[in-house]
Amino acid sequence: MADSWEDEEFDLPSSVPPTAVPVSWEDEEEDQEDAGAVAPGLAPKMSAAKAAKTAAEKDARIAAELETRLQLGETAEQRRLRERNRVEEADNDLTEDLFGGGGARGQGAGGGLSGLALKNMQDHVKLAIELAERMDSSKPAHMTAFLKELVTKLSPKMTADGLTDLVNHTTMFRDEKRQAEERIASAKANKTNVIANQRANKKKSIKKKKAHSDVFGGDFDGDGIDTVGMDYESKYDDFM
């Protein structure tokens, strides 16, 4: 009797599915890149080189703004003094680099306001610019409190001319701000008046249509005769 494969039952051994073969080397490279990607919310810290570059760009921007601020309303004598101070500071920095002196840089290494070296006008204006940027998102009431406290603490050491200059400077910005607010308020008032006039005209139109309809019937579009039609004349004759 011949053996038949169909009559026999075989238990197939369990097997592990074959490993999928990548379609191309490019897919394998993409998988490796995905594996090395940083998960959201786990961004690496800024590198030292990038942080130094960012700080250098900020210093350059502040220096350019500082130069512009110092040149506003500057007299010839003040300009000569500023340029001379700049040359002296450059010489001092060069000396410190050559001989390893600490100087102002050593004072600034401590961090915080206590470590700042305020030797000249440039240092003070630079500090003001940095503080203004730091308070860019502060509320107006908080900035007002800050400035009031600052003036209160510094006014005893300031001269009358310096305080007058400060008052004039502040008054200029106050007037500009007030004019801008008045323009905004005027625009809002004009818009409100236009809307009110439109509503009043609409009410008058509705009232006229109702009065015309009560007397003569039909709609009133301003001319009256066209909308009422031929029936208008007969009703008018009866009315007379």
Short mmCIF file of C-alpha atoms in Angstrom, two decimals:
data_model
loop_
_atom_site.label_atom_id
_atom_site.label_comp_id
_atom_site.label_asym_id
_atom_site.label_seq_id
_atom_site.Cartn_x
_atom_site.Cartn_y
_atom_site.Cartn_z
CA MET A 1 0.00 0.00 0.00
CA ALA A 2 1.55 3.22 -1.08
CA ASP A 3 2.23 5.92 1.45
CA SER A 4 0.18 9.05 1.01
CA TRP A 5 1.31 12.44 2.30
CA GLU A 6 -2.26 13.67 2.30
CA ASP A 7 -3.33 11.01 4.85
CA GLU A 8 -0.73 12.00 7.39
CA GLU A 9 -1.05 14.97 9.74
CA PHE A 10 1.98 16.97 10.68
CA ASP A 11 2.35 19.50 13.49
CA LEU A 12 4.28 22.39 12.07
CA PRO A 13 6.89 23.65 14.52
CA SER A 14 6.47 27.20 15.69
CA SER A 15 8.87 29.44 13.89
CA VAL A 16 10.10 32.96 14.41
CA PRO A 17 9.00 35.40 11.68
CA PRO A 18 11.89 36.26 9.40
CA THR A 19 13.58 39.54 9.99
CA ALA A 20 12.41 42.19 7.56
CA VAL A 21 15.11 43.15 5.16
CA PRO A 22 15.41 46.89 4.58
CA VAL A 23 14.35 47.94 1.15
CA SER A 24 17.39 50.09 0.70
CA TRP A 25 20.39 51.45 2.56
CA GLU A 26 18.64 54.83 2.71
CA ASP A 27 15.86 53.40 4.90
CA GLU A 28 18.46 52.00 7.28
CA GLU A 29 20.15 55.39 7.54
CA GLU A 30 16.81 57.07 8.27
CA ASP A 31 16.13 54.58 11.06
CA GLN A 32 19.50 55.36 12.60
CA GLU A 33 18.80 59.07 12.42
CA ASP A 34 15.40 58.60 14.06
CA ALA A 35 16.99 56.57 16.83
CA GLY A 36 19.46 59.33 17.50
CA ALA A 37 16.83 62.11 17.48
CA VAL A 38 16.15 63.88 20.74
CA ALA A 39 12.66 63.39 22.14
CA PRO A 40 10.46 66.48 22.43
CA GLY A 41 11.00 68.39 25.65
CA LEU A 42 14.50 66.96 26.06
CA ALA A 43 16.45 69.44 23.94
CA PRO A 44 20.13 69.50 24.78
CA LYS A 45 21.54 72.49 26.59
CA MET A 46 23.13 75.25 24.56
CA SER A 47 26.75 74.49 23.87
CA ALA A 48 29.45 76.70 25.31
CA ALA A 49 30.47 77.94 21.86
CA LYS A 50 26.89 78.82 20.92
CA ALA A 51 26.32 80.52 24.27
CA ALA A 52 29.48 82.57 23.80
CA LYS A 53 28.39 83.54 20.27
CA THR A 54 24.95 84.60 21.53
CA ALA A 55 26.50 86.67 24.29
CA ALA A 56 28.89 88.31 21.82
CA GLU A 57 26.01 89.21 19.48
CA LYS A 58 24.08 90.71 22.37
CA ASP A 59 27.10 92.75 23.48
CA ALA A 60 27.59 94.04 19.94
CA ARG A 61 23.94 95.04 19.66
CA ILE A 62 24.01 96.82 23.01
CA ALA A 63 27.27 98.56 22.06
CA ALA A 64 25.71 99.85 18.84
CA GLU A 65 22.64 101.11 20.68
CA LEU A 66 24.85 102.62 23.36
CA GLU A 67 26.86 104.50 20.74
CA THR A 68 23.66 105.91 19.24
CA ARG A 69 22.28 106.97 22.62
CA LEU A 70 25.48 108.73 23.61
CA GLN A 71 25.64 110.71 20.38
CA LEU A 72 22.13 112.15 20.75
CA GLY A 73 22.36 115.80 21.77
CA GLU A 74 26.10 115.51 22.29
CA THR A 75 28.24 118.63 22.21
CA ALA A 76 31.67 118.81 20.60
CA GLU A 77 33.35 118.80 24.01
CA GLN A 78 31.33 115.78 25.16
CA ARG A 79 32.22 113.93 21.96
CA ARG A 80 35.95 114.58 22.48
CA LEU A 81 35.66 113.40 26.07
CA ARG A 82 33.81 110.25 25.03
CA GLU A 83 36.38 109.40 22.37
CA ARG A 84 39.25 110.00 24.78
CA ASN A 85 37.60 107.70 27.36
CA ARG A 86 37.18 105.06 24.71
CA VAL A 87 40.87 105.17 23.82
CA GLU A 88 41.83 104.98 27.50
CA GLU A 89 39.55 101.98 28.06
CA ALA A 90 41.02 100.21 25.05
CA ASP A 91 44.54 100.82 26.37
CA ASN A 92 43.54 99.51 29.81
CA ASP A 93 42.02 96.37 28.32
CA LEU A 94 45.14 95.76 26.27
CA THR A 95 47.33 96.17 29.36
CA GLU A 96 45.19 93.74 31.33
CA ASP A 97 45.39 91.18 28.51
CA LEU A 98 49.18 91.50 28.31
CA PHE A 99 49.94 91.38 32.03
CA GLY A 100 46.96 89.38 33.27
CA GLY A 101 45.56 92.11 35.47
CA GLY A 102 42.14 91.67 37.04
CA GLY A 103 40.82 95.23 37.14
CA ALA A 104 37.23 95.78 36.18
CA ARG A 105 36.95 92.34 34.63
CA GLY A 106 37.79 90.73 37.93
CA GLN A 107 35.05 92.74 39.59
CA GLY A 108 32.53 91.68 36.96
CA ALA A 109 33.36 88.00 37.36
CA GLY A 110 31.36 87.82 40.59
CA GLY A 111 28.05 88.23 38.71
CA GLY A 112 25.07 90.27 39.77
CA LEU A 113 24.79 94.03 40.18
CA SER A 114 27.38 94.04 42.95
CA GLY A 115 29.99 92.78 40.48
CA LEU A 116 29.39 95.49 37.87
CA ALA A 117 32.04 98.13 37.36
CA LEU A 118 30.42 101.54 36.67
CA LYS A 119 33.43 103.69 35.82
CA ASN A 120 32.00 106.04 33.20
CA MET A 121 28.88 107.12 31.35
CA GLN A 122 29.10 104.24 28.91
CA ASP A 123 28.92 101.70 31.73
CA HIS A 124 25.87 103.41 33.21
CA VAL A 125 24.01 103.65 29.90
CA LYS A 126 24.83 100.03 29.11
CA LEU A 127 23.39 98.98 32.46
CA ALA A 128 20.24 100.98 31.75
CA ILE A 129 19.82 99.28 28.36
CA GLU A 130 20.25 95.83 29.86
CA LEU A 131 17.75 96.56 32.64
CA ALA A 132 15.24 97.91 30.08
CA GLU A 133 15.55 94.68 28.07
CA ARG A 134 15.17 92.65 31.24
CA MET A 135 11.89 94.47 32.03
CA ASP A 136 10.52 94.29 28.49
CA SER A 137 7.61 92.08 29.61
CA SER A 138 6.97 93.88 32.91
CA LYS A 139 3.65 95.59 33.59
CA PRO A 140 3.46 99.40 33.24
CA ALA A 141 2.63 99.81 36.93
CA HIS A 142 5.70 97.79 37.91
CA MET A 143 7.98 99.81 35.63
CA THR A 144 6.56 103.04 37.07
CA ALA A 145 7.27 101.83 40.60
CA PHE A 146 10.81 100.89 39.58
CA LEU A 147 11.55 104.29 38.03
CA LYS A 148 10.04 106.20 40.96
CA GLU A 149 12.16 104.27 43.42
CA LEU A 150 15.25 104.73 41.27
CA VAL A 151 14.76 108.50 41.04
CA THR A 152 14.03 108.71 44.77
CA LYS A 153 17.30 106.96 45.61
CA LEU A 154 19.45 108.86 43.11
CA SER A 155 17.97 112.37 43.23
CA PRO A 156 19.95 113.46 46.34
CA LYS A 157 23.18 112.89 44.39
CA MET A 158 21.95 114.56 41.19
CA THR A 159 22.18 118.25 40.32
CA ALA A 160 19.21 120.53 39.70
CA ASP A 161 20.17 120.75 36.03
CA GLY A 162 20.31 116.98 35.80
CA LEU A 163 16.84 116.65 37.33
CA THR A 164 15.52 119.33 34.96
CA ASP A 165 16.96 117.43 32.01
CA LEU A 166 15.31 114.27 33.30
CA VAL A 167 11.94 116.03 33.71
CA ASN A 168 12.12 117.48 30.18
CA HIS A 169 13.07 114.09 28.76
CA THR A 170 10.18 112.38 30.53
CA THR A 171 7.72 115.13 29.57
CA MET A 172 8.53 114.65 25.90
CA PHE A 173 7.63 110.96 26.05
CA ARG A 174 4.54 111.70 28.15
CA ASP A 175 3.23 114.18 25.55
CA GLU A 176 3.84 111.71 22.71
CA LYS A 177 2.06 108.96 24.62
CA ARG A 178 -0.87 111.25 25.48
CA GLN A 179 -1.30 112.35 21.86
CA ALA A 180 -1.32 108.74 20.73
CA GLU A 181 -3.94 107.82 23.34
CA GLU A 182 -6.09 110.81 22.33
CA ARG A 183 -5.95 109.75 18.68
CA ILE A 184 -7.07 106.25 19.61
CA ALA A 185 -9.89 107.60 21.80
CA SER A 186 -11.02 109.97 19.03
CA ALA A 187 -11.09 107.14 16.48
CA LYS A 188 -13.20 105.02 18.84
CA ALA A 189 -15.60 107.93 19.45
CA ASN A 190 -16.01 108.54 15.72
CA LYS A 191 -16.74 104.88 15.14
CA THR A 192 -19.34 104.93 17.92
CA ASN A 193 -21.00 108.02 16.43
CA VAL A 194 -21.16 106.44 12.98
CA ILE A 195 -22.80 103.32 14.39
CA ALA A 196 -25.27 105.44 16.41
CA ASN A 197 -26.20 107.51 13.36
CA GLN A 198 -26.74 104.39 11.29
CA ARG A 199 -29.05 102.95 13.93
CA ALA A 200 -30.97 106.25 14.23
CA ASN A 201 -31.45 106.47 10.46
CA LYS A 202 -32.62 102.88 10.38
CA LYS A 203 -35.20 103.60 13.10
CA LYS A 204 -36.44 106.69 11.22
CA SER A 205 -36.80 104.67 8.03
CA ILE A 206 -38.80 101.99 9.83
CA LYS A 207 -41.00 104.64 11.43
CA LYS A 208 -41.72 106.28 8.06
CA LYS A 209 -42.61 102.95 6.48
CA LYS A 210 -44.98 102.15 9.33
CA ALA A 211 -46.70 105.56 9.16
CA HIS A 212 -47.10 105.28 5.40
CA SER A 213 -48.49 101.77 5.71
CA ASP A 214 -51.02 102.86 8.35
CA VAL A 215 -52.39 105.67 6.13
CA PHE A 216 -52.08 104.37 2.58
CA GLY A 217 -51.11 100.73 2.91
CA GLY A 218 -48.29 99.08 1.05
CA ASP A 219 -44.57 99.55 1.43
CA PHE A 220 -42.70 102.83 1.46
CA ASP A 221 -39.29 102.98 -0.15
CA GLY A 222 -38.81 106.73 -0.13
CA ASP A 223 -40.77 107.53 -3.29
CA GLY A 224 -44.02 105.89 -2.24
CA ILE A 225 -45.81 106.09 -5.58
CA ASP A 226 -43.88 103.31 -7.27
CA THR A 227 -44.52 100.79 -4.52
CA VAL A 228 -48.17 101.64 -3.86
CA GLY A 229 -49.10 101.50 -7.57
CA MET A 230 -52.36 102.44 -9.11
CA ASP A 231 -54.28 101.80 -5.90
CA TYR A 232 -52.64 104.90 -4.41
CA GLU A 233 -54.69 107.35 -6.53
CA SER A 234 -58.04 105.77 -5.72
CA LYS A 235 -57.36 105.77 -2.00
CA TYR A 236 -56.15 109.34 -2.19
CA ASP A 237 -59.38 110.44 -3.92
CA ASP A 238 -61.49 108.69 -1.30
CA PHE A 239 -59.46 110.33 1.43
CA MET A 240 -60.08 113.80 -0.05
#
